[in-house]
PDB file of C-alpha atoms in Angstrom:
ATOM      1  CA  MET A   1      -1.502 -17.976  -5.980  1.00 90.00           C
ATOM      2  CA  SER A   2      -0.342 -15.459  -3.258  1.00 92.00           C
ATOM      3  CA  ILE A   3      -2.046 -13.935  -0.546  1.00 93.00           C
ATOM      4  CA  PHE A   4      -1.752 -10.472  -2.371  1.00 93.00           C
ATOM      5  CA  SER A   5      -2.907 -12.052  -5.494  1.00 93.00           C
ATOM      6  CA  LYS A   6      -5.961 -13.204  -3.464  1.00 95.00           C
ATOM      7  CA  ILE A   7      -6.735  -9.860  -2.170  1.00 94.00           C
ATOM      8  CA  ILE A   8      -6.210  -8.075  -5.619  1.00 94.00           C
ATOM      9  CA  ASP A   9      -8.649 -10.847  -7.422  1.00 93.00           C
ATOM     10  CA  GLY A  10     -11.014 -10.199  -5.006  1.00 91.00           C
ATOM     11  CA  GLU A  11     -10.897 -13.855  -3.100  1.00 93.00           C
ATOM     12  CA  LEU A  12      -9.479 -12.308   0.215  1.00 93.00           C
ATOM     13  CA  PRO A  13     -10.957  -8.880   1.137  1.00 92.00           C
ATOM     14  CA  GLY A  14      -8.841  -5.679   1.284  1.00 94.00           C
ATOM     15  CA  ARG A  15      -8.800  -1.685   1.706  1.00 95.00           C
ATOM     16  CA  PHE A  16      -8.096  -0.448  -1.633  1.00 97.00           C
ATOM     17  CA  VAL A  17      -6.582   3.152  -1.714  1.00 97.00           C
ATOM     18  CA  PHE A  18      -4.996   3.092  -5.312  1.00 97.00           C
ATOM     19  CA  ALA A  19      -4.871   0.917  -8.298  1.00 96.00           C
ATOM     20  CA  ASP A  20      -3.934   1.166 -12.088  1.00 96.00           C
ATOM     21  CA  ASP A  21      -3.046  -1.441 -14.480  1.00 96.00           C
ATOM     22  CA  VAL A  22       0.491  -1.699 -12.646  1.00 97.00           C
ATOM     23  CA  CYS A  23       0.098  -1.857  -9.037  1.00 97.00           C
ATOM     24  CA  VAL A  24      -2.304  -1.225  -6.350  1.00 97.00           C
ATOM     25  CA  ALA A  25      -1.680   0.010  -2.693  1.00 97.00           C
ATOM     26  CA  PHE A  26      -3.764  -1.721   0.023  1.00 97.00           C
ATOM     27  CA  ALA A  27      -3.910  -1.419   3.703  1.00 96.00           C
ATOM     28  CA  THR A  28      -1.839  -3.804   5.741  1.00 93.00           C
ATOM     29  CA  ILE A  29      -3.955  -5.565   8.451  1.00 89.00           C
ATOM     30  CA  GLU A  30      -0.840  -5.138  10.678  1.00 88.00           C
ATOM     31  CA  PRO A  31       0.014  -1.457  10.864  1.00 91.00           C
ATOM     32  CA  VAL A  32       3.113  -0.143  12.498  1.00 88.00           C
ATOM     33  CA  ALA A  33       1.004   3.291  12.148  1.00 89.00           C
ATOM     34  CA  PRO A  34      -1.985   4.863  11.013  1.00 92.00           C
ATOM     35  CA  GLY A  35      -2.259   4.740   7.195  1.00 94.00           C
ATOM     36  CA  HIS A  36       0.498   1.760   6.463  1.00 95.00           C
ATOM     37  CA  VAL A  37       0.027   0.869   3.087  1.00 96.00           C
ATOM     38  CA  LEU A  38       1.461  -1.734   0.567  1.00 96.00           C
ATOM     39  CA  ILE A  39       2.066  -1.208  -2.925  1.00 98.00           C
ATOM     40  CA  VAL A  40       1.938  -4.515  -4.651  1.00 97.00           C
ATOM     41  CA  PRO A  41       2.636  -5.215  -8.469  1.00 97.00           C
ATOM     42  CA  ARG A  42      -0.498  -6.837 -10.056  1.00 96.00           C
ATOM     43  CA  GLN A  43       1.973  -9.638 -11.803  1.00 95.00           C
ATOM     44  CA  GLU A  44       3.167 -11.868  -9.014  1.00 95.00           C
ATOM     45  CA  VAL A  45       6.822 -12.074  -8.816  1.00 95.00           C
ATOM     46  CA  ASP A  46       8.420 -13.139  -5.750  1.00 94.00           C
ATOM     47  CA  LYS A  47      11.881 -11.099  -5.356  1.00 93.00           C
ATOM     48  CA  PHE A  48      11.775  -7.098  -5.916  1.00 92.00           C
ATOM     49  CA  SER A  49      14.894  -7.756  -8.023  1.00 93.00           C
ATOM     50  CA  ASP A  50      13.474  -9.969 -10.448  1.00 95.00           C
ATOM     51  CA  VAL A  51      10.705  -7.383 -11.515  1.00 95.00           C
ATOM     52  CA  ASP A  52      10.669  -5.936 -14.352  1.00 96.00           C
ATOM     53  CA  PRO A  53      12.251  -2.388 -14.353  1.00 97.00           C
ATOM     54  CA  GLU A  54       9.264  -0.521 -15.824  1.00 97.00           C
ATOM     55  CA  ILE A  55       7.070  -2.023 -13.177  1.00 97.00           C
ATOM     56  CA  PHE A  56       9.186  -1.500 -10.559  1.00 97.00           C
ATOM     57  CA  ALA A  57       9.614   2.074 -11.323  1.00 97.00           C
ATOM     58  CA  ARG A  58       5.649   2.558 -11.638  1.00 98.00           C
ATOM     59  CA  MET A  59       5.923   1.265  -7.965  1.00 97.00           C
ATOM     60  CA  ALA A  60       8.049   3.612  -6.647  1.00 97.00           C
ATOM     61  CA  ASN A  61       6.329   6.500  -7.975  1.00 98.00           C
ATOM     62  CA  VAL A  62       2.948   5.248  -6.467  1.00 98.00           C
ATOM     63  CA  ALA A  63       4.900   5.060  -3.201  1.00 98.00           C
ATOM     64  CA  GLN A  64       5.787   8.805  -3.603  1.00 98.00           C
ATOM     65  CA  ILE A  65       2.285   9.247  -4.530  1.00 98.00           C
ATOM     66  CA  ILE A  66       0.906   7.534  -1.566  1.00 98.00           C
ATOM     67  CA  GLY A  67       3.481   9.190   0.698  1.00 97.00           C
ATOM     68  CA  ARG A  68       2.839  12.617   0.016  1.00 97.00           C
ATOM     69  CA  ALA A  69      -0.955  11.715   0.586  1.00 98.00           C
ATOM     70  CA  GLN A  70      -0.048   9.883   3.888  1.00 97.00           C
ATOM     71  CA  GLU A  71       1.997  13.360   4.893  1.00 96.00           C
ATOM     72  CA  ARG A  72      -1.201  15.393   4.268  1.00 97.00           C
ATOM     73  CA  ALA A  73      -3.599  12.498   5.979  1.00 97.00           C
ATOM     74  CA  PHE A  74      -1.631  12.230   8.829  1.00 95.00           C
ATOM     75  CA  HIS A  75       0.063  15.481   9.448  1.00 94.00           C
ATOM     76  CA  THR A  76       3.390  13.468   9.439  1.00 92.00           C
ATOM     77  CA  GLU A  77       6.940  14.936   8.701  1.00 89.00           C
ATOM     78  CA  ARG A  78       7.756  12.064   6.241  1.00 91.00           C
ATOM     79  CA  ALA A  79       6.504   8.855   4.835  1.00 93.00           C
ATOM     80  CA  VAL A  80       9.094   6.242   4.667  1.00 93.00           C
ATOM     81  CA  VAL A  81       9.400   2.826   2.964  1.00 94.00           C
ATOM     82  CA  SER A  82      10.697  -0.682   3.322  1.00 92.00           C
ATOM     83  CA  ILE A  83      10.848  -3.645   0.871  1.00 90.00           C
ATOM     84  CA  LEU A  84      11.228  -6.615   3.143  1.00 82.00           C
ATOM     85  CA  GLY A  85      10.043  -9.790   0.934  1.00 75.00           C
ATOM     86  CA  PHE A  86       9.987 -12.635   3.400  1.00 79.00           C
ATOM     87  CA  ASP A  87       6.851 -12.880   4.923  1.00 83.00           C
ATOM     88  CA  VAL A  88       4.969 -13.202   1.241  1.00 88.00           C
ATOM     89  CA  PRO A  89       6.405 -14.194  -1.926  1.00 88.00           C
ATOM     90  CA  HIS A  90       4.537 -11.424  -3.814  1.00 93.00           C
ATOM     91  CA  THR A  91       7.042  -8.157  -4.240  1.00 95.00           C
ATOM     92  CA  HIS A  92       5.620  -4.971  -2.183  1.00 95.00           C
ATOM     93  CA  ILE A  93       6.808  -2.085  -1.041  1.00 96.00           C
ATOM     94  CA  HIS A  94       5.803  -0.814   2.522  1.00 95.00           C
ATOM     95  CA  VAL A  95       4.828   2.931   3.127  1.00 96.00           C
ATOM     96  CA  VAL A  96       4.388   4.021   6.594  1.00 93.00           C
ATOM     97  CA  PRO A  97       3.708   7.882   7.721  1.00 93.00           C
ATOM     98  CA  ALA A  98       6.229   8.567  10.015  1.00 88.00           C
ATOM     99  CA  ASN A  99       7.533  11.359  12.404  1.00 83.00           C
ATOM    100  CA  SER A 100      10.834   9.772  13.520  1.00 74.00           C
ATOM    101  CA  HIS A 101      13.759   7.874  12.536  1.00 62.00           C
ATOM    102  CA  THR A 102      11.941   4.742  13.915  1.00 57.00           C
ATOM    103  CA  PRO A 103       8.206   4.861  12.882  1.00 56.00           C
ATOM    104  CA  GLY A 104       8.086   1.511  14.255  1.00 56.00           C
ATOM    105  CA  GLU A 105       9.564  -2.089  13.399  1.00 58.00           C
ATOM    106  CA  LEU A 106       7.901  -4.090  10.972  1.00 57.00           C
ATOM    107  CA  GLY A 107       8.586  -7.279  12.582  1.00 58.00           C
ATOM    108  CA  LYS A 108       6.661  -5.887  15.690  1.00 60.00           C
ATOM    109  CA  ALA A 109       3.217  -4.566  13.962  1.00 64.00           C
ATOM    110  CA  GLN A 110       0.100  -5.879  15.405  1.00 69.00           C
ATOM    111  CA  ALA A 111      -3.448  -6.430  13.918  1.00 78.00           C
ATOM    112  CA  ALA A 112      -5.924  -3.516  13.980  1.00 83.00           C
ATOM    113  CA  PRO A 113      -9.292  -3.530  14.446  1.00 84.00           C
ATOM    114  CA  ALA A 114     -11.485  -3.058  11.374  1.00 89.00           C
ATOM    115  CA  GLU A 115     -12.941   0.054  12.386  1.00 92.00           C
ATOM    116  CA  GLU A 116      -9.152   1.866  12.814  1.00 91.00           C
ATOM    117  CA  LEU A 117      -7.793   0.164   9.300  1.00 93.00           C
ATOM    118  CA  ASP A 118     -11.154   1.793   7.439  1.00 94.00           C
ATOM    119  CA  GLU A 119     -10.923   5.016   8.881  1.00 95.00           C
ATOM    120  CA  ALA A 120      -7.153   5.193   7.925  1.00 95.00           C
ATOM    121  CA  MET A 121      -7.724   4.155   4.532  1.00 96.00           C
ATOM    122  CA  THR A 122     -10.373   6.635   4.198  1.00 96.00           C
ATOM    123  CA  LYS A 123      -8.542   9.781   5.455  1.00 97.00           C
ATOM    124  CA  LEU A 124      -5.837   8.284   2.944  1.00 96.00           C
ATOM    125  CA  ARG A 125      -8.464   8.011  -0.016  1.00 97.00           C
ATOM    126  CA  VAL A 126      -9.432  11.734   0.634  1.00 97.00           C
ATOM    127  CA  ALA A 127      -6.077  12.686   0.708  1.00 97.00           C
ATOM    128  CA  LEU A 128      -5.572  11.077  -2.770  1.00 97.00           C
ATOM    129  CA  GLY A 129      -8.367  12.820  -4.202  1.00 96.00           C
ATOM    130  CA  GLU A 130      -7.544  16.292  -3.073  1.00 97.00           C
ATOM    131  CA  LEU A 131      -3.862  16.000  -4.394  1.00 97.00           C
ATOM    132  CA  GLY A 132      -5.451  15.229  -8.135  1.00 96.00           C
ATOM    133  CA  TYR A 133      -5.114  11.322  -7.971  1.00 96.00           C
ATOM    134  CA  GLY A 134      -8.694  10.434  -7.543  1.00 94.00           C
ATOM    135  CA  GLU A 135      -8.803   9.036 -10.815  1.00 95.00           C
ATOM    136  CA  PHE A 136      -6.631   6.252  -9.218  1.00 96.00           C
ATOM    137  CA  VAL A 137      -8.515   5.867  -6.115  1.00 96.00           C
ATOM    138  CA  PRO A 138     -11.121   2.833  -6.423  1.00 94.00           C
ATOM    139  CA  ALA A 139     -15.119   3.252  -6.188  1.00 91.00           C
ATOM    140  CA  GLN A 140     -15.189   0.856  -3.444  1.00 89.00           C
ATOM    141  CA  MET A 141     -12.911   0.869  -0.797  1.00 90.00           C
ATOM    142  CA  ASN A 142     -13.054  -2.819  -0.394  1.00 89.00           C
ATOM    143  CA  SER A 143     -13.231  -4.088  -4.381  1.00 80.00           C
ATOM    144  CA  LEU A 144     -11.355  -2.867  -7.528  1.00 80.00           C
ATOM    145  CA  GLY A 145     -14.442  -2.878  -9.380  1.00 62.00           C
ATOM    146  CA  LYS A 146     -14.304  -6.466 -10.712  1.00 46.00           C
ATOM    147  CA  SER A 147     -17.419  -8.277 -11.508  1.00 33.00           C
TER     148      SER A 147
END
């Protein structure tokens, strides 16, 4: 079981901003910019090229939704995405707020203090609600509501 599956299952802590039946979005603990999140399918698949096309299409749609919310919450010019796939054997899309062509190198990301992560994810959750996606924002940032 991947670390992302453990986060989704509540075995490890996470800071969730979005969840549906197909995928979730949560903070990376090593952001390159405030508001940097990962879009992760609930189904554990190592390589993005092996993900069911419908699941991948939903992930891309959610990445756009998150990107719009990042632009609003962090007053950035745009959001950028990256799919790398070597650090965790569970497909995921990085979505990063950016004001330049190089928002930061993902390989040089550093752990952020919990307070900074909480503040950024709270801003993002509010922006998602303002944009009309509140139904997908989990009631608790640290839980998907599983009992």
